[in-house]
Coordinates of C-alpha atoms in Angstrom, one line a residue:
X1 CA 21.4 -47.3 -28.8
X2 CA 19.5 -45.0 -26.5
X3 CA 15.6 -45.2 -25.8
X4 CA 13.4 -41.9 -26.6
X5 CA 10.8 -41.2 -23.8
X6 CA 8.0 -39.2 -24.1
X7 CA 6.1 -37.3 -21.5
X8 CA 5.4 -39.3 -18.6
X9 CA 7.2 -42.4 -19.7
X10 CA 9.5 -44.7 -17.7
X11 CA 12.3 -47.2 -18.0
X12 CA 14.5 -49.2 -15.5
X13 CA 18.4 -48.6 -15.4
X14 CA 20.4 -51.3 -15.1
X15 CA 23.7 -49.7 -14.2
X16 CA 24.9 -48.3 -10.6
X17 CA 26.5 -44.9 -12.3
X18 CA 24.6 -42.6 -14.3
X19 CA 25.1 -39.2 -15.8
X20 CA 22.3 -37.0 -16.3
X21 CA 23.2 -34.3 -18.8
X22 CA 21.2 -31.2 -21.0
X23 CA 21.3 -29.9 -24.0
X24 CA 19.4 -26.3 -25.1
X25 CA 20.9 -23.8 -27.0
X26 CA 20.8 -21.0 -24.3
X27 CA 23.2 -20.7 -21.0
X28 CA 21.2 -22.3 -18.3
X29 CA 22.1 -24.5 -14.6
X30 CA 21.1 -28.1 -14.0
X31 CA 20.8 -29.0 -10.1
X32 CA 19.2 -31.9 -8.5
X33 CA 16.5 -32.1 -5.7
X34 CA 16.9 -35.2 -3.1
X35 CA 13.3 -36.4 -1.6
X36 CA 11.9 -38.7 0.2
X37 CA 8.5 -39.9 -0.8
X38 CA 6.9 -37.2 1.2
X39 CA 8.7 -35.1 -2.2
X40 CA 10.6 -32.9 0.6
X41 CA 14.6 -32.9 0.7
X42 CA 15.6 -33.7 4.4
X43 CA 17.9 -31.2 4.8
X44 CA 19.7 -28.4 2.8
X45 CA 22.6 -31.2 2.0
X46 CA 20.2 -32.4 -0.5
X47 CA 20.0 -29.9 -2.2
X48 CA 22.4 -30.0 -5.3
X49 CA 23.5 -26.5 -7.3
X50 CA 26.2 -24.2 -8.4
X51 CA 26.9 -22.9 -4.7
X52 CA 26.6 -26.7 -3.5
X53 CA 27.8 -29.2 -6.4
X54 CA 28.3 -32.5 -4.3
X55 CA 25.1 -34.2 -2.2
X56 CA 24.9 -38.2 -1.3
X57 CA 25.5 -40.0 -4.2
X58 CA 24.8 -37.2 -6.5
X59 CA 28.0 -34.1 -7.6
X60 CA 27.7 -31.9 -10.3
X61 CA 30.1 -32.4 -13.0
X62 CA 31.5 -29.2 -15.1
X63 CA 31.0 -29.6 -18.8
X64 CA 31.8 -28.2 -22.1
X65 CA 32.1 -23.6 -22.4
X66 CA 28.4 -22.6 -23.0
X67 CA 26.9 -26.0 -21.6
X68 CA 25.3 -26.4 -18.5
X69 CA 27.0 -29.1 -15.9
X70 CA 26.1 -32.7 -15.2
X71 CA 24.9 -34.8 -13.1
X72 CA 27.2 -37.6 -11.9
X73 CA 24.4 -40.0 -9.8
X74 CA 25.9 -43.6 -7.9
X75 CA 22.6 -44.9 -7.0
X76 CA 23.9 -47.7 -4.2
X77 CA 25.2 -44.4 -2.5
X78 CA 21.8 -42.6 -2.4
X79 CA 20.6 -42.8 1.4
X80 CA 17.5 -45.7 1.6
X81 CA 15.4 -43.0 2.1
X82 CA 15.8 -40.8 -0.7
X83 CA 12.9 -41.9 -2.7
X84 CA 13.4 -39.7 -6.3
X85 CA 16.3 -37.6 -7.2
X86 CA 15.0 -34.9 -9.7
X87 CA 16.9 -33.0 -12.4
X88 CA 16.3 -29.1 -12.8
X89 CA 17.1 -26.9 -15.3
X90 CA 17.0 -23.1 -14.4
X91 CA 18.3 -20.8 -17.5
X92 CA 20.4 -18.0 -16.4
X93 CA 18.5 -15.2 -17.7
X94 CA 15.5 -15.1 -15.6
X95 CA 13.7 -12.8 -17.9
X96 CA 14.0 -15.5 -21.0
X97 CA 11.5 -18.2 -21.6
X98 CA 12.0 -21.6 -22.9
X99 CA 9.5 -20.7 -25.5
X100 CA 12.2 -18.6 -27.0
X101 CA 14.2 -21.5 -28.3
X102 CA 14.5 -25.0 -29.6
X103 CA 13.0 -27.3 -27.0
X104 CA 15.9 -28.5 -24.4
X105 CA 16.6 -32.3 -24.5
X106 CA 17.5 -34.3 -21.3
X107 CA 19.6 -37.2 -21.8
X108 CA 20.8 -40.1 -19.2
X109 CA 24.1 -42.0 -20.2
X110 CA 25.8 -44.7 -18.2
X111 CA 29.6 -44.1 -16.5
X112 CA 31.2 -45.2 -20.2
X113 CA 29.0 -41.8 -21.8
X114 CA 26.7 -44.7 -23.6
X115 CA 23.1 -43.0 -23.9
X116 CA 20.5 -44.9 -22.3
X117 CA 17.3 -42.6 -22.6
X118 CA 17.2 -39.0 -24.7
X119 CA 14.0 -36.8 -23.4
X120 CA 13.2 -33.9 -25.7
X121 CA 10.7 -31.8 -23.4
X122 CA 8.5 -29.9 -26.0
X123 CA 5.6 -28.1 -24.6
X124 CA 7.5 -25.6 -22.8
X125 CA 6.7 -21.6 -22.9
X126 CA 6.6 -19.0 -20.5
X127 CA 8.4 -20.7 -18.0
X128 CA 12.1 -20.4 -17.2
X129 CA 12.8 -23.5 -14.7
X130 CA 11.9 -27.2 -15.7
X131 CA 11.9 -30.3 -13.7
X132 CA 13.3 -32.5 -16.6
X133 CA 12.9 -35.8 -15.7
X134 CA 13.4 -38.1 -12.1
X135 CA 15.5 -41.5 -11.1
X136 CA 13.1 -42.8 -8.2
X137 CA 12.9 -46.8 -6.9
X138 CA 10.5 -49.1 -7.2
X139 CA 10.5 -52.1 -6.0
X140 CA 14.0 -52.2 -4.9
X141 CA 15.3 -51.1 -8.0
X142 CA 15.9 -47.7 -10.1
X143 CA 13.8 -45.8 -13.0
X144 CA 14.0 -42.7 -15.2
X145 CA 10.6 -40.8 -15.9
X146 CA 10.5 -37.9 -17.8
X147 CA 8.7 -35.0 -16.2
X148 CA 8.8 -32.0 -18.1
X149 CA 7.1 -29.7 -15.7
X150 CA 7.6 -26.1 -15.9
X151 CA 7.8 -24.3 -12.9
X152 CA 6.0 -20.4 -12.8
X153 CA 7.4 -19.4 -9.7
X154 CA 10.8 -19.2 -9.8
X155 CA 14.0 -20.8 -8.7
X156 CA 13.4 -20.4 -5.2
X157 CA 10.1 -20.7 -5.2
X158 CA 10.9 -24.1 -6.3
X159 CA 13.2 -25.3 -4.1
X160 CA 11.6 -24.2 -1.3
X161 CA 8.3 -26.1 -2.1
X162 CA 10.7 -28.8 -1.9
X163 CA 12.2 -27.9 1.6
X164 CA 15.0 -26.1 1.0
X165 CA 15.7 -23.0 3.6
X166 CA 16.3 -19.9 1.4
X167 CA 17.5 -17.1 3.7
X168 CA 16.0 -14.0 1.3
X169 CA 15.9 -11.3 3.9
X170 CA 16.9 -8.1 2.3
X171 CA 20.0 -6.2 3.7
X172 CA 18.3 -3.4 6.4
X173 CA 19.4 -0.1 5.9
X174 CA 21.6 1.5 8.8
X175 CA 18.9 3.7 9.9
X176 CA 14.7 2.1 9.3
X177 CA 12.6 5.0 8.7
X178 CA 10.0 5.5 11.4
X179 CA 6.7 6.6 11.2
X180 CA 6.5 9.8 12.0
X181 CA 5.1 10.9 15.3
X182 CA 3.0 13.1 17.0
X183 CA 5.4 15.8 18.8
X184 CA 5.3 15.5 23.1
X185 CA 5.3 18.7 24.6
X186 CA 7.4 19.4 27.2
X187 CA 6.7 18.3 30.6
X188 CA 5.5 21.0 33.2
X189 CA 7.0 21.4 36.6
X190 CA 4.9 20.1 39.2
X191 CA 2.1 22.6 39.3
X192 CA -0.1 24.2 42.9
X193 CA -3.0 22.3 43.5
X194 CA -5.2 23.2 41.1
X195 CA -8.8 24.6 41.5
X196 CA -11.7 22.2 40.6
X197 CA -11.4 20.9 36.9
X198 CA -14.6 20.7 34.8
X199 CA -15.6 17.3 33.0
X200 CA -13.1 16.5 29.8
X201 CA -14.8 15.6 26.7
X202 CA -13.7 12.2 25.5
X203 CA -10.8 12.0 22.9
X204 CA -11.1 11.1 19.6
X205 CA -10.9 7.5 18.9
X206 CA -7.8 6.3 17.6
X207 CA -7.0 4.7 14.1
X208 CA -6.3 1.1 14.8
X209 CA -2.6 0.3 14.3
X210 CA -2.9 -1.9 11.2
X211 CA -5.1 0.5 9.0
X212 CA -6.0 -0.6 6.3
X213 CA -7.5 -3.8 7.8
X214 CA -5.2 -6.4 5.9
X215 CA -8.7 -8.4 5.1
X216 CA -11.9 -8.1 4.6
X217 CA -14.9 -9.8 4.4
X218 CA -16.0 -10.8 1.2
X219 CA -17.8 -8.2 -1.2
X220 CA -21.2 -8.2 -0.4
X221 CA -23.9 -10.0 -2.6
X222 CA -25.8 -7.6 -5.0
X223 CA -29.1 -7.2 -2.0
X224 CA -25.8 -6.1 0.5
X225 CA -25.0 -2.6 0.2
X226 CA -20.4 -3.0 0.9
X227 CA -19.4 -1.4 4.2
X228 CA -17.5 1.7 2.9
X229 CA -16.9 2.5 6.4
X230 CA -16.2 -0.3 8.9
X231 CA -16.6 0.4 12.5
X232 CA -13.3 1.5 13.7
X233 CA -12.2 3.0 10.0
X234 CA -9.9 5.8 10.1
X235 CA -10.9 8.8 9.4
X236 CA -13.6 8.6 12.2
X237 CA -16.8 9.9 11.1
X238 CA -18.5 13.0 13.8
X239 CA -21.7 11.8 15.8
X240 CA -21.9 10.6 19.1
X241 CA -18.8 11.2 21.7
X242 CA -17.6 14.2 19.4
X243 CA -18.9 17.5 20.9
X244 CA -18.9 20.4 19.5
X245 CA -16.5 23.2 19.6
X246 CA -17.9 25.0 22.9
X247 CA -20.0 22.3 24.1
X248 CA -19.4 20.3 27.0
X249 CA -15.7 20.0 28.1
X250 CA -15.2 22.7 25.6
X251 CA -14.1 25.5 28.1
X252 CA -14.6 29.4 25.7
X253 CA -11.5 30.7 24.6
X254 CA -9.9 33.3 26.8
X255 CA -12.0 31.5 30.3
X256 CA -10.7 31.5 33.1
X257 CA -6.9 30.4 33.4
X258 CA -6.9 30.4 29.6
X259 CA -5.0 33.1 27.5
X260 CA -6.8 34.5 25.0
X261 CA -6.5 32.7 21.3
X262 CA -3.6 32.8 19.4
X263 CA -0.1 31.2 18.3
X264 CA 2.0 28.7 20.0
X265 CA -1.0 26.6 21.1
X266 CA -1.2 24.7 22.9
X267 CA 0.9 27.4 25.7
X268 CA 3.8 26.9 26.9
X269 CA 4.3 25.1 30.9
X270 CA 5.3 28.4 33.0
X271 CA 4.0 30.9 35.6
X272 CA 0.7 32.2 34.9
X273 CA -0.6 29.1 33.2
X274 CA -2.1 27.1 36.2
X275 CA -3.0 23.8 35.2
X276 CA -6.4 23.5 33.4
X277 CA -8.3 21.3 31.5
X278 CA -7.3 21.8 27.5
X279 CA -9.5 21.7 24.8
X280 CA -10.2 18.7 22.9
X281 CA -8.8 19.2 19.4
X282 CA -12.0 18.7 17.2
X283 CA -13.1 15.5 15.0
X284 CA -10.7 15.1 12.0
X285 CA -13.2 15.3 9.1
X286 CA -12.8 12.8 6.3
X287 CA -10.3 13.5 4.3
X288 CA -11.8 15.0 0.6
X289 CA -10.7 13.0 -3.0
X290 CA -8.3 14.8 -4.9
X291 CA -10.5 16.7 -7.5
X292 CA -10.7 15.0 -11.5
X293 CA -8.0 16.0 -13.7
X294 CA -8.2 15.7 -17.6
X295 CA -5.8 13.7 -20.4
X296 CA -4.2 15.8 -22.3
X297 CA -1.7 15.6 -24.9
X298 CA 1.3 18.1 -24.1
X299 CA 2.2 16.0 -20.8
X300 CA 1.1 12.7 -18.3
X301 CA -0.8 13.4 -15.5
X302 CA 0.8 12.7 -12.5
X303 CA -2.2 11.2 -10.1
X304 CA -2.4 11.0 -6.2
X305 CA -3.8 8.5 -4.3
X306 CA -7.7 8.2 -4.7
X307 CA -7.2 10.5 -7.7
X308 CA -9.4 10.2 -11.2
X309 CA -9.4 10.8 -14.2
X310 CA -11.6 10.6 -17.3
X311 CA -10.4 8.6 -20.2
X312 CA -10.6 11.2 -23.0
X313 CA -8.4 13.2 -24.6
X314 CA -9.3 16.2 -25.8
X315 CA -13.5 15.3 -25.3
X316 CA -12.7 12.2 -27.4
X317 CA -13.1 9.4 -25.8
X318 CA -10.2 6.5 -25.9
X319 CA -10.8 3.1 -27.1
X320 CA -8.1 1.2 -26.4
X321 CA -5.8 1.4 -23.5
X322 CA -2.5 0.0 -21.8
X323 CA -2.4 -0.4 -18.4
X324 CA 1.9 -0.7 -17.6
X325 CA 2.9 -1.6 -14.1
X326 CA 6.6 -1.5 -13.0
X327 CA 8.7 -1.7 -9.3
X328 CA 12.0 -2.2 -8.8
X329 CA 13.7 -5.4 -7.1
X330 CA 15.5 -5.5 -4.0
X331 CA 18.1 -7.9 -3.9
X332 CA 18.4 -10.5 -1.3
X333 CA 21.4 -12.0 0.5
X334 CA 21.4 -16.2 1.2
X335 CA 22.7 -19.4 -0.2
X336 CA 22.6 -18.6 -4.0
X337 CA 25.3 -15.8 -3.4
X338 CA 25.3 -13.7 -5.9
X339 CA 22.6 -15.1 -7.8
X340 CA 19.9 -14.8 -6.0
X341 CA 16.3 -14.8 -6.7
X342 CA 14.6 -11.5 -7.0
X343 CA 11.1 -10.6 -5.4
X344 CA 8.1 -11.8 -8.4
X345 CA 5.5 -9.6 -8.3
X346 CA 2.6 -10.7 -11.1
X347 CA 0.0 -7.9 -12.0
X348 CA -3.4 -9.4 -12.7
X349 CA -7.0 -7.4 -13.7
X350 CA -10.1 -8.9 -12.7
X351 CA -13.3 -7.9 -14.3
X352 CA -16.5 -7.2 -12.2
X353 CA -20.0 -6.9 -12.8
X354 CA -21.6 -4.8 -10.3
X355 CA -20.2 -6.5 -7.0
X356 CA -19.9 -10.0 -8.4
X357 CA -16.2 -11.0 -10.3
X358 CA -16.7 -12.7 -13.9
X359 CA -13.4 -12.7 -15.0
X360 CA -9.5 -12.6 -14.7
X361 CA -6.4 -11.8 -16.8
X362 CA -3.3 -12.7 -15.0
X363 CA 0.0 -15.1 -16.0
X364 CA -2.2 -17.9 -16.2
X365 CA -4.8 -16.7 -18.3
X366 CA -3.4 -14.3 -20.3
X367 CA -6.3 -13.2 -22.2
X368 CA -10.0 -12.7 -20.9
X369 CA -12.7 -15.2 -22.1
X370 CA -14.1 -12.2 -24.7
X371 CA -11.0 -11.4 -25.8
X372 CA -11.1 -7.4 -24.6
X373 CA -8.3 -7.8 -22.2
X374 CA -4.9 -9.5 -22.9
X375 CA -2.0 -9.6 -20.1
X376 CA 1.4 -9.7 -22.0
X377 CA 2.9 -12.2 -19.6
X378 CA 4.8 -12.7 -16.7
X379 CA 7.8 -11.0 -15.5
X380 CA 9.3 -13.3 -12.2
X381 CA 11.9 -10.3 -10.8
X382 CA 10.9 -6.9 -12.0
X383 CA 14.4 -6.1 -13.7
X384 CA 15.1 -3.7 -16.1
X385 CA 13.7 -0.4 -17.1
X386 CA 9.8 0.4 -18.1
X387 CA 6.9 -1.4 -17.7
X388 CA 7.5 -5.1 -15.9
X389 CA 3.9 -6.1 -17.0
X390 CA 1.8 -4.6 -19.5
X391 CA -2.0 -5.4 -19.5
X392 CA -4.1 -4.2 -23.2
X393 CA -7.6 -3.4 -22.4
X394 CA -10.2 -2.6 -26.1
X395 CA -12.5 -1.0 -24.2
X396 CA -14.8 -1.5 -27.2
X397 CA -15.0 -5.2 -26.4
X398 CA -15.7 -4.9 -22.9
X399 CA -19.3 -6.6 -22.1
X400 CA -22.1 -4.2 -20.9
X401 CA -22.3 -5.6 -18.1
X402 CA -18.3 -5.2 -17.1
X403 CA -18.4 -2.1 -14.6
X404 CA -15.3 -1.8 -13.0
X405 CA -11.8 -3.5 -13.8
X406 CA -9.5 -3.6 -10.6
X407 CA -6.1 -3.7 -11.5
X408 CA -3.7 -5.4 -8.9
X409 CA 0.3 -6.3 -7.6
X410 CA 0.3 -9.4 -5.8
X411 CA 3.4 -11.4 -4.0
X412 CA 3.5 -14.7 -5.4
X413 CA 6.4 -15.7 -2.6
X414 CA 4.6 -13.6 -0.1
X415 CA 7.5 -10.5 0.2
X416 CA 6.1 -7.5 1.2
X417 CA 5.5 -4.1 -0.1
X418 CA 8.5 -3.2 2.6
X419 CA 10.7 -5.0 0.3
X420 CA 10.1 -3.1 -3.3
X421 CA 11.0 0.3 -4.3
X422 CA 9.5 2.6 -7.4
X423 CA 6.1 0.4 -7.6
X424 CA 4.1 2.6 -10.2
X425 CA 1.5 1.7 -12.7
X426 CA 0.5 3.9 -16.1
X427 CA -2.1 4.2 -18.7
X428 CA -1.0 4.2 -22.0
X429 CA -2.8 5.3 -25.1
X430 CA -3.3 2.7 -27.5
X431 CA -3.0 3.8 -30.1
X432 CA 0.2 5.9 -30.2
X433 CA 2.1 4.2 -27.3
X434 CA 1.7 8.2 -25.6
X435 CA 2.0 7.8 -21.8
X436 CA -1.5 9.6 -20.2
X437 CA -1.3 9.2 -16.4
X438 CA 1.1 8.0 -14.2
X439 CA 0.6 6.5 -10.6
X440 CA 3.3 6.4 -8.5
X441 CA 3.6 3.9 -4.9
X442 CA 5.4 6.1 -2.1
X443 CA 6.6 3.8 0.7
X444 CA 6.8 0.5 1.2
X445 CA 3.4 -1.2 3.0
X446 CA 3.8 -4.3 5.1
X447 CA 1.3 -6.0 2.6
X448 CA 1.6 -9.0 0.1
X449 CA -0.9 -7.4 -2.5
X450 CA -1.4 -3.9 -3.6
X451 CA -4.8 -2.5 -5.5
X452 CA -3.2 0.0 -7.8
X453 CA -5.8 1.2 -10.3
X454 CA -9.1 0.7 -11.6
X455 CA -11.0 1.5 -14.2
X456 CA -15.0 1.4 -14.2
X457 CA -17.9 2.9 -16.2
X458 CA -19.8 6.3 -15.7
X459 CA -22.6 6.4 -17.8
X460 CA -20.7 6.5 -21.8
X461 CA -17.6 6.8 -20.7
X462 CA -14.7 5.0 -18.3
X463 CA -12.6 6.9 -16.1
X464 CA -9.0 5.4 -14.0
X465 CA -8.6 6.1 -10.6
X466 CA -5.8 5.7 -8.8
X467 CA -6.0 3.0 -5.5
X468 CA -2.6 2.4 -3.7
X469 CA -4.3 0.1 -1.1
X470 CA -2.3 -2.7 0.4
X471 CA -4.0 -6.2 1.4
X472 CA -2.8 -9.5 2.1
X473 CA -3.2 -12.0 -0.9
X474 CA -0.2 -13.9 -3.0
X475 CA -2.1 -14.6 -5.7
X476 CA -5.7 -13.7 -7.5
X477 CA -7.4 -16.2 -6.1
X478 CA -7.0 -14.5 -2.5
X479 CA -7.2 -11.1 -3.8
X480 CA -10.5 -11.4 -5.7
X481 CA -12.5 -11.7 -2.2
X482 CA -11.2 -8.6 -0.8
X483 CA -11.9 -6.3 -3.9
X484 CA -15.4 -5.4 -3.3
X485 CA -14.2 -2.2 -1.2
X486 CA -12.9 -0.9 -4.1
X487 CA -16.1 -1.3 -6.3
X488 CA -18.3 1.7 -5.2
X489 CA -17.3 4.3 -7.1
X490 CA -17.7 8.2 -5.6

């Protein structure tokens, strides 16, 4: 007769030759991690799966059509320094949950198929992959403990907390795009010594290389007024060391050795153009937001970067809101073959008053501590048409004091922008499921995190505006710090 454990529990095993097996009514993979007490495998070989199904003293035994495999276990033939061997089960739909069916029940028999110890792991909901239970020594001898841990982020995620290498590099295409650059113009022959030149006027700085800075320092306190312009921010801003047109090192048009105005500047190399100082092309000026557009109901708006929008429709102003956010994954080629792990992006929201953070909505906490904002939960690869995540926002229920709500993408395995395609987010209305504005990412950034949207208070109403600003941060908790550039609204 076989013992039931509960959470937590333990008992010894008295047999050499166990058999771990599972039973759950959905198709799903059992697989077994090998540690040492430091709880990291020492190699790949200990790793036991589907693409790998034998490891030192532990194989993987096929079972029964529509039942996962088992796990065959000699314990004398476990290296001494394997301290735990723990049982995973992973089901093969990725998008599924556990909560979605009858709790799975892990069960360990003896060689002879006797059950020793039955472990029904209740508790389980959004997750997909469970550590079910653990043999580990003590004292020189064996025990089962029954885990039940539910693992958030994802099958390789998992095993590579463990130590497991996951090569996950995406396939490059034949030909990287490049960013574009500036045309050279053709090189001159030598030219006769030229006459005396007159003092140049300094170029224009350059935008550092890794614009947007991927950090910043944190928002500023409520008696700091935020930096919306860092030294060395790109566009630079005129004032010192940018003259004039026609000021110093600004020869006049049509001056000596300079043809008068007109196209094909800057002249072609050839006789009659001796060599001469050129004009400085003048300051870029700060590139102007893309002017308010209105909701209305024949059609989406389709937004541009820095781009707002007020949320009424037809001078009514909307109540309740959905704020979808989609990409696209790009698979990955490594030791799972063809089932590899996709790329899980979570979308989170987090709630500011003024320049100070009060609140977050993300996969784990689903629903805001005043109940105005509820995240519909977490999507770990980004397959399948629509929305990925979906985030409701009752703007009724918002506290006063709630300004702005940032909306955000992060990387919770730390793949880049690079590596996902079709990134969008899109506010929904409410109350007929009517698609209002649409943002859409062009490009891949080489950042972990992405602001997308916000939405923050003018006066009576709220207006969206559209971010598209990449940062470095895998999860909210190193996102929220770097958010305060995005709180002064224009």
């Amino acid at each position: 007769m076989s013992a039931t454990l509960a959470k937590g529990q333990n008992g010894p095993l008295a047999t050499n030759d166990v058999v771990i097996s599972v039973q759950l009514p959905t198709p799903a993979d059992l697989s077994a991690l090998l540690v040492t007490e430091r709880g990291k495998v020492r190699s790949d070989a200990d790793f036991v799966f589907f693409n790998q199904p034998a490891g030192p003293g532990v194989n993987l035994q096929p079972a029964p059509a529509g039942q996962p495999a088992s796990l065959a276990v000699s314990l004398n033939a476990v290296p001494a320094d394997i301290d735990q061997i723990r049982a995973v089960i992973t089901l093969d739909d990725a998008n599924s949950t556990f909560g979605q069916f009858a709790a799975p029940t892990a069960i360990v028999s003896d060689a002879a198929g006797n059950r020793l110890y039955e472990y029904r792991i209740d508790g389980l909901n959004t997750e997909s992959i469970v550590i079910a239970l653990e043999l580990y020594r003590r004292q020189g001898a064996w025990k089962v403990r029954a885990v039940g841990q539910g693992y958030a982020g994802g099958f390789a995620a998992l095993v590579t907390d463990h130590g497991v290498t996951v090569d996950d590099t995406p396939a490059q295409p034949a030909q990287a795009p490049q960013p574009a650059q500036a045309p050279q113009p053709a090189q001159a022959p030598p030219p006769p010594p030229p006459p005396p030149q007159p003092a140049q006027a300094p170029p224009p700085p350059q935008p550092p290389a890794d614009y947007p800075p991927p950090t910043t320092p944190a928002y500023p306190t409520q008696q700091q007024a935020p930096q919306h312009s860092p030294p060395g921010s790109y566009p630079p801003p005129p004032g010192p060391g940018y003259p004039p047109q026609g000021g110093p090192g600004y020869p006049p048009q049509g001056g000596p050795g300079f043809p008068p105005p007109g196209p094909g500047y800057p002249p072609p190399p050839g006789p009659g153009y001796p060599s001469a100082p050129q004009p400085a092309p003048p300051p870029q000026q700060p590139q102007q937001p893309p002017a308010e557009v209105s909701l209305t109901k024949d059609r989406p708006v389709s937004l541009v970067k820095g781009q707002r929008v007020t949320l009424r429709k037809e001078g009514t102003a909307l109540t309740f809101v959905k704020m979808g956010l989609g990409w696209d994954p790009v698979r990955s080629r490594g030791m799972f073959g063809n089932r590899t792990v996709d790329i899980d992006l979570d979308s989170s929201v987090i709630m500011f008053a003024d320049m100070n953070p009060v609140d977050v909505a993300y996969y784990g906490q689903l629903t805001s501590k005043d109940g105005s904002i509820r995240h519909q939960g977490d999507n770990l690869t980004g397959e399948g048409e629509g929305d990925d995540e979906v985030i409701l926002v009752d703007l009724t229920r918002v506290p006063a004091h709630v300004t702005t709500l940032v909306f955000i993408v992060t990387s919770y395995k730390g793949h880049t922008f690079e590596q996902v395609q079709n990134a969008f987010c899109r506010l929904v209305d409410g109350a007929n499921n009517g698609e209002l504005a649409r943002y859409t990412l062009a490009g891949g950034m080489p950042f972990t995190a992405m602001a997308m949207a916000k939405l923050y208070r003018v006066g009576n109403d709220w207006k969206l505006q559209a971010l598209g600003e990449g940062f470095q941060a895998k999860h909210p908790g190193e996102a929220v710090p770097q958010l305060g550039r995005f709180l002064v609204n224009g």
